[in-house]
């Protein structure tokens, strides 16, 4: 793949993330953070499978970028709004602050860990690990959906 095409593909992720956020915003309050997160988590495993099975074909990279970008953007919305499904707006700040440290530590540790994994074990192992993580995230979202509090009033 030519370098300019790779840069173009990579830069499309930001646009797709923004598109997912805009779609969620334009949807008004139809979906809560948990629903958005469940849909976002459900898009990531197929995105990684397409990338792995496509063996570098441009169609697989494009499809991966679309699914990954939309999933990532929607998950950003979900992370910000999901606590409101389980906690009151008065508790929101405290809950988000408590969740922030482990989340930020995981975000900080991921790039060096994946760089190490890529360097030591190669692409297949890194993709396999990412797929397992995405399946874990999907399972976590499904469990949270089962724990959803009943709506009052």
mmCIF file of C-alpha atoms in Angstrom:
data_model
loop_
_atom_site.group_PDB
_atom_site.id
_atom_site.type_symbol
_atom_site.label_atom_id
_atom_site.label_comp_id
_atom_site.label_asym_id
_atom_site.label_seq_id
_atom_site.Cartn_x
_atom_site.Cartn_y
_atom_site.Cartn_z
ATOM 1 C CA UNK A 1 0.000 0.000 0.000
ATOM 2 C CA UNK A 2 1.470 3.376 -0.945
ATOM 3 C CA UNK A 3 2.370 5.660 1.949
ATOM 4 C CA UNK A 4 -0.065 8.399 0.939
ATOM 5 C CA UNK A 5 -2.930 5.903 0.889
ATOM 6 C CA UNK A 6 -1.956 4.641 4.349
ATOM 7 C CA UNK A 7 -1.904 8.205 5.690
ATOM 8 C CA UNK A 8 -5.295 8.871 4.104
ATOM 9 C CA UNK A 9 -6.757 5.730 5.640
ATOM 10 C CA UNK A 10 -5.314 6.600 9.036
ATOM 11 C CA UNK A 11 -6.645 10.144 8.940
ATOM 12 C CA UNK A 12 -10.154 8.852 8.171
ATOM 13 C CA UNK A 13 -10.425 7.417 11.687
ATOM 14 C CA UNK A 14 -10.869 10.862 13.235
ATOM 15 C CA UNK A 15 -13.634 11.732 10.786
ATOM 16 C CA UNK A 16 -15.421 8.437 11.503
ATOM 17 C CA UNK A 17 -15.112 8.939 15.269
ATOM 18 C CA UNK A 18 -16.615 12.391 14.913
ATOM 19 C CA UNK A 19 -19.370 10.983 12.681
ATOM 20 C CA UNK A 20 -20.348 8.483 15.378
ATOM 21 C CA UNK A 21 -20.496 11.240 17.975
ATOM 22 C CA UNK A 22 -22.548 13.442 15.670
ATOM 23 C CA UNK A 23 -24.962 10.580 14.902
ATOM 24 C CA UNK A 24 -25.422 9.994 18.634
ATOM 25 C CA UNK A 25 -25.951 13.724 19.213
ATOM 26 C CA UNK A 26 -28.482 14.017 16.399
ATOM 27 C CA UNK A 27 -30.333 11.023 17.834
ATOM 28 C CA UNK A 28 -31.240 13.179 20.798
ATOM 29 C CA UNK A 29 -31.928 11.202 23.929
ATOM 30 C CA UNK A 30 -33.146 8.077 22.159
ATOM 31 C CA UNK A 31 -30.215 6.013 23.387
ATOM 32 C CA UNK A 32 -28.546 6.044 26.749
ATOM 33 C CA UNK A 33 -24.818 5.532 27.297
ATOM 34 C CA UNK A 34 -25.256 1.829 27.932
ATOM 35 C CA UNK A 35 -27.088 1.201 24.663
ATOM 36 C CA UNK A 36 -24.513 3.244 22.765
ATOM 37 C CA UNK A 37 -21.704 1.315 24.477
ATOM 38 C CA UNK A 38 -23.249 -2.049 23.710
ATOM 39 C CA UNK A 39 -23.564 -1.195 20.009
ATOM 40 C CA UNK A 40 -20.030 0.217 19.949
ATOM 41 C CA UNK A 41 -18.612 -2.875 21.658
ATOM 42 C CA UNK A 42 -20.491 -5.135 19.234
ATOM 43 C CA UNK A 43 -18.825 -3.442 16.233
ATOM 44 C CA UNK A 44 -15.232 -3.974 17.364
ATOM 45 C CA UNK A 45 -14.874 -7.796 17.111
ATOM 46 C CA UNK A 46 -16.123 -7.861 13.488
ATOM 47 C CA UNK A 47 -13.775 -4.965 12.683
ATOM 48 C CA UNK A 48 -10.786 -6.911 13.973
ATOM 49 C CA UNK A 49 -11.906 -10.129 12.266
ATOM 50 C CA UNK A 50 -12.198 -8.318 8.927
ATOM 51 C CA UNK A 51 -8.708 -6.925 9.379
ATOM 52 C CA UNK A 52 -7.263 -10.331 10.283
ATOM 53 C CA UNK A 53 -9.066 -12.308 7.587
ATOM 54 C CA UNK A 54 -8.601 -9.682 4.867
ATOM 55 C CA UNK A 55 -4.815 -10.224 4.914
ATOM 56 C CA UNK A 56 -4.027 -6.613 4.050
ATOM 57 C CA UNK A 57 -6.454 -6.206 1.162
ATOM 58 C CA UNK A 58 -7.565 -2.597 0.761
ATOM 59 C CA UNK A 59 -11.260 -3.495 1.125
ATOM 60 C CA UNK A 60 -10.552 -5.097 4.505
ATOM 61 C CA UNK A 61 -8.601 -2.070 5.693
ATOM 62 C CA UNK A 62 -11.386 0.294 4.624
ATOM 63 C CA UNK A 63 -14.070 -1.839 6.292
ATOM 64 C CA UNK A 64 -11.936 -2.135 9.437
ATOM 65 C CA UNK A 65 -11.430 1.641 9.566
ATOM 66 C CA UNK A 66 -15.143 2.313 9.172
ATOM 67 C CA UNK A 67 -16.155 -0.159 11.890
ATOM 68 C CA UNK A 68 -13.271 0.783 14.191
ATOM 69 C CA UNK A 69 -13.798 4.529 13.777
ATOM 70 C CA UNK A 70 -17.537 4.357 14.408
ATOM 71 C CA UNK A 71 -17.030 1.996 17.348
ATOM 72 C CA UNK A 72 -14.331 4.156 18.895
ATOM 73 C CA UNK A 73 -16.340 7.368 18.513
ATOM 74 C CA UNK A 74 -19.501 5.817 19.931
ATOM 75 C CA UNK A 75 -17.542 4.337 22.835
ATOM 76 C CA UNK A 76 -16.234 7.810 23.693
ATOM 77 C CA UNK A 77 -19.817 9.026 23.978
ATOM 78 C CA UNK A 78 -20.717 5.961 25.999
ATOM 79 C CA UNK A 79 -17.859 6.413 28.478
ATOM 80 C CA UNK A 80 -19.025 9.940 29.178
ATOM 81 C CA UNK A 81 -22.726 9.138 29.566
ATOM 82 C CA UNK A 82 -22.960 5.558 30.844
ATOM 83 C CA UNK A 83 -22.509 6.460 34.528
ATOM 84 C CA UNK A 84 -25.836 8.319 34.295
ATOM 85 C CA UNK A 85 -27.566 4.975 33.655
ATOM 86 C CA UNK A 86 -26.433 3.655 37.032
ATOM 87 C CA UNK A 87 -25.932 6.764 39.163
ATOM 88 C CA UNK A 88 -27.723 10.043 39.766
ATOM 89 C CA UNK A 89 -26.508 13.258 38.195
ATOM 90 C CA UNK A 90 -25.423 14.361 41.685
ATOM 91 C CA UNK A 91 -23.137 11.296 41.935
ATOM 92 C CA UNK A 92 -21.829 11.630 38.368
ATOM 93 C CA UNK A 93 -18.713 13.686 39.154
ATOM 94 C CA UNK A 94 -17.564 11.368 41.933
ATOM 95 C CA UNK A 95 -18.143 8.231 39.865
ATOM 96 C CA UNK A 96 -16.360 9.600 36.795
ATOM 97 C CA UNK A 97 -13.416 10.700 38.949
ATOM 98 C CA UNK A 98 -13.113 7.210 40.481
ATOM 99 C CA UNK A 99 -13.272 5.544 37.078
ATOM 100 C CA UNK A 100 -10.836 8.016 35.532
ATOM 101 C CA UNK A 101 -7.609 6.758 37.094
ATOM 102 C CA UNK A 102 -7.855 3.087 36.037
ATOM 103 C CA UNK A 103 -9.152 4.116 32.617
ATOM 104 C CA UNK A 104 -6.299 6.569 32.050
ATOM 105 C CA UNK A 105 -3.736 4.007 33.274
ATOM 106 C CA UNK A 106 -5.087 1.464 30.789
ATOM 107 C CA UNK A 107 -4.988 4.048 27.973
ATOM 108 C CA UNK A 108 -1.396 4.903 28.879
ATOM 109 C CA UNK A 109 -0.244 1.280 29.107
ATOM 110 C CA UNK A 110 -1.861 0.065 25.870
ATOM 111 C CA UNK A 111 0.473 1.618 23.250
ATOM 112 C CA UNK A 112 3.749 0.407 24.791
ATOM 113 C CA UNK A 113 2.230 -3.007 25.481
ATOM 114 C CA UNK A 114 0.976 -3.407 21.910
ATOM 115 C CA UNK A 115 4.307 -2.165 20.544
ATOM 116 C CA UNK A 116 6.052 -4.825 22.608
ATOM 117 C CA UNK A 117 3.561 -7.495 21.509
ATOM 118 C CA UNK A 118 3.940 -6.541 17.844
ATOM 119 C CA UNK A 119 7.726 -6.557 18.100
ATOM 120 C CA UNK A 120 8.020 -9.812 19.992
ATOM 121 C CA UNK A 121 5.110 -11.888 18.697
ATOM 122 C CA UNK A 122 3.999 -10.256 15.436
ATOM 123 C CA UNK A 123 0.784 -9.024 13.877
ATOM 124 C CA UNK A 124 -1.287 -12.181 14.330
ATOM 125 C CA UNK A 125 -0.715 -12.312 18.089
ATOM 126 C CA UNK A 126 -1.405 -8.593 18.474
ATOM 127 C CA UNK A 127 -4.653 -8.915 16.484
ATOM 128 C CA UNK A 128 -5.630 -12.026 18.440
ATOM 129 C CA UNK A 129 -5.031 -10.214 21.731
ATOM 130 C CA UNK A 130 -6.997 -7.185 20.518
ATOM 131 C CA UNK A 131 -9.854 -9.472 19.458
ATOM 132 C CA UNK A 132 -9.888 -11.153 22.876
ATOM 133 C CA UNK A 133 -9.942 -7.744 24.565
ATOM 134 C CA UNK A 134 -12.803 -6.608 22.335
ATOM 135 C CA UNK A 135 -14.765 -9.758 23.155
ATOM 136 C CA UNK A 136 -14.125 -9.075 26.847
ATOM 137 C CA UNK A 137 -15.422 -5.530 26.426
ATOM 138 C CA UNK A 138 -18.516 -6.832 24.650
ATOM 139 C CA UNK A 139 -19.142 -9.380 27.417
ATOM 140 C CA UNK A 140 -18.717 -6.632 30.033
ATOM 141 C CA UNK A 141 -21.212 -4.409 28.231
ATOM 142 C CA UNK A 142 -23.685 -7.293 28.014
ATOM 143 C CA UNK A 143 -23.325 -7.892 31.758
ATOM 144 C CA UNK A 144 -23.859 -4.209 32.455
ATOM 145 C CA UNK A 145 -26.965 -4.282 30.268
ATOM 146 C CA UNK A 146 -28.331 -7.112 32.422
ATOM 147 C CA UNK A 147 -27.646 -5.003 35.523
ATOM 148 C CA UNK A 148 -29.475 -1.973 34.113
ATOM 149 C CA UNK A 149 -31.678 -0.452 36.791
ATOM 150 C CA UNK A 150 -35.406 -0.436 36.157
ATOM 151 C CA UNK A 151 -36.674 2.938 34.964
ATOM 152 C CA UNK A 152 -38.741 4.711 37.556
ATOM 153 C CA UNK A 153 -41.778 6.760 36.747
#
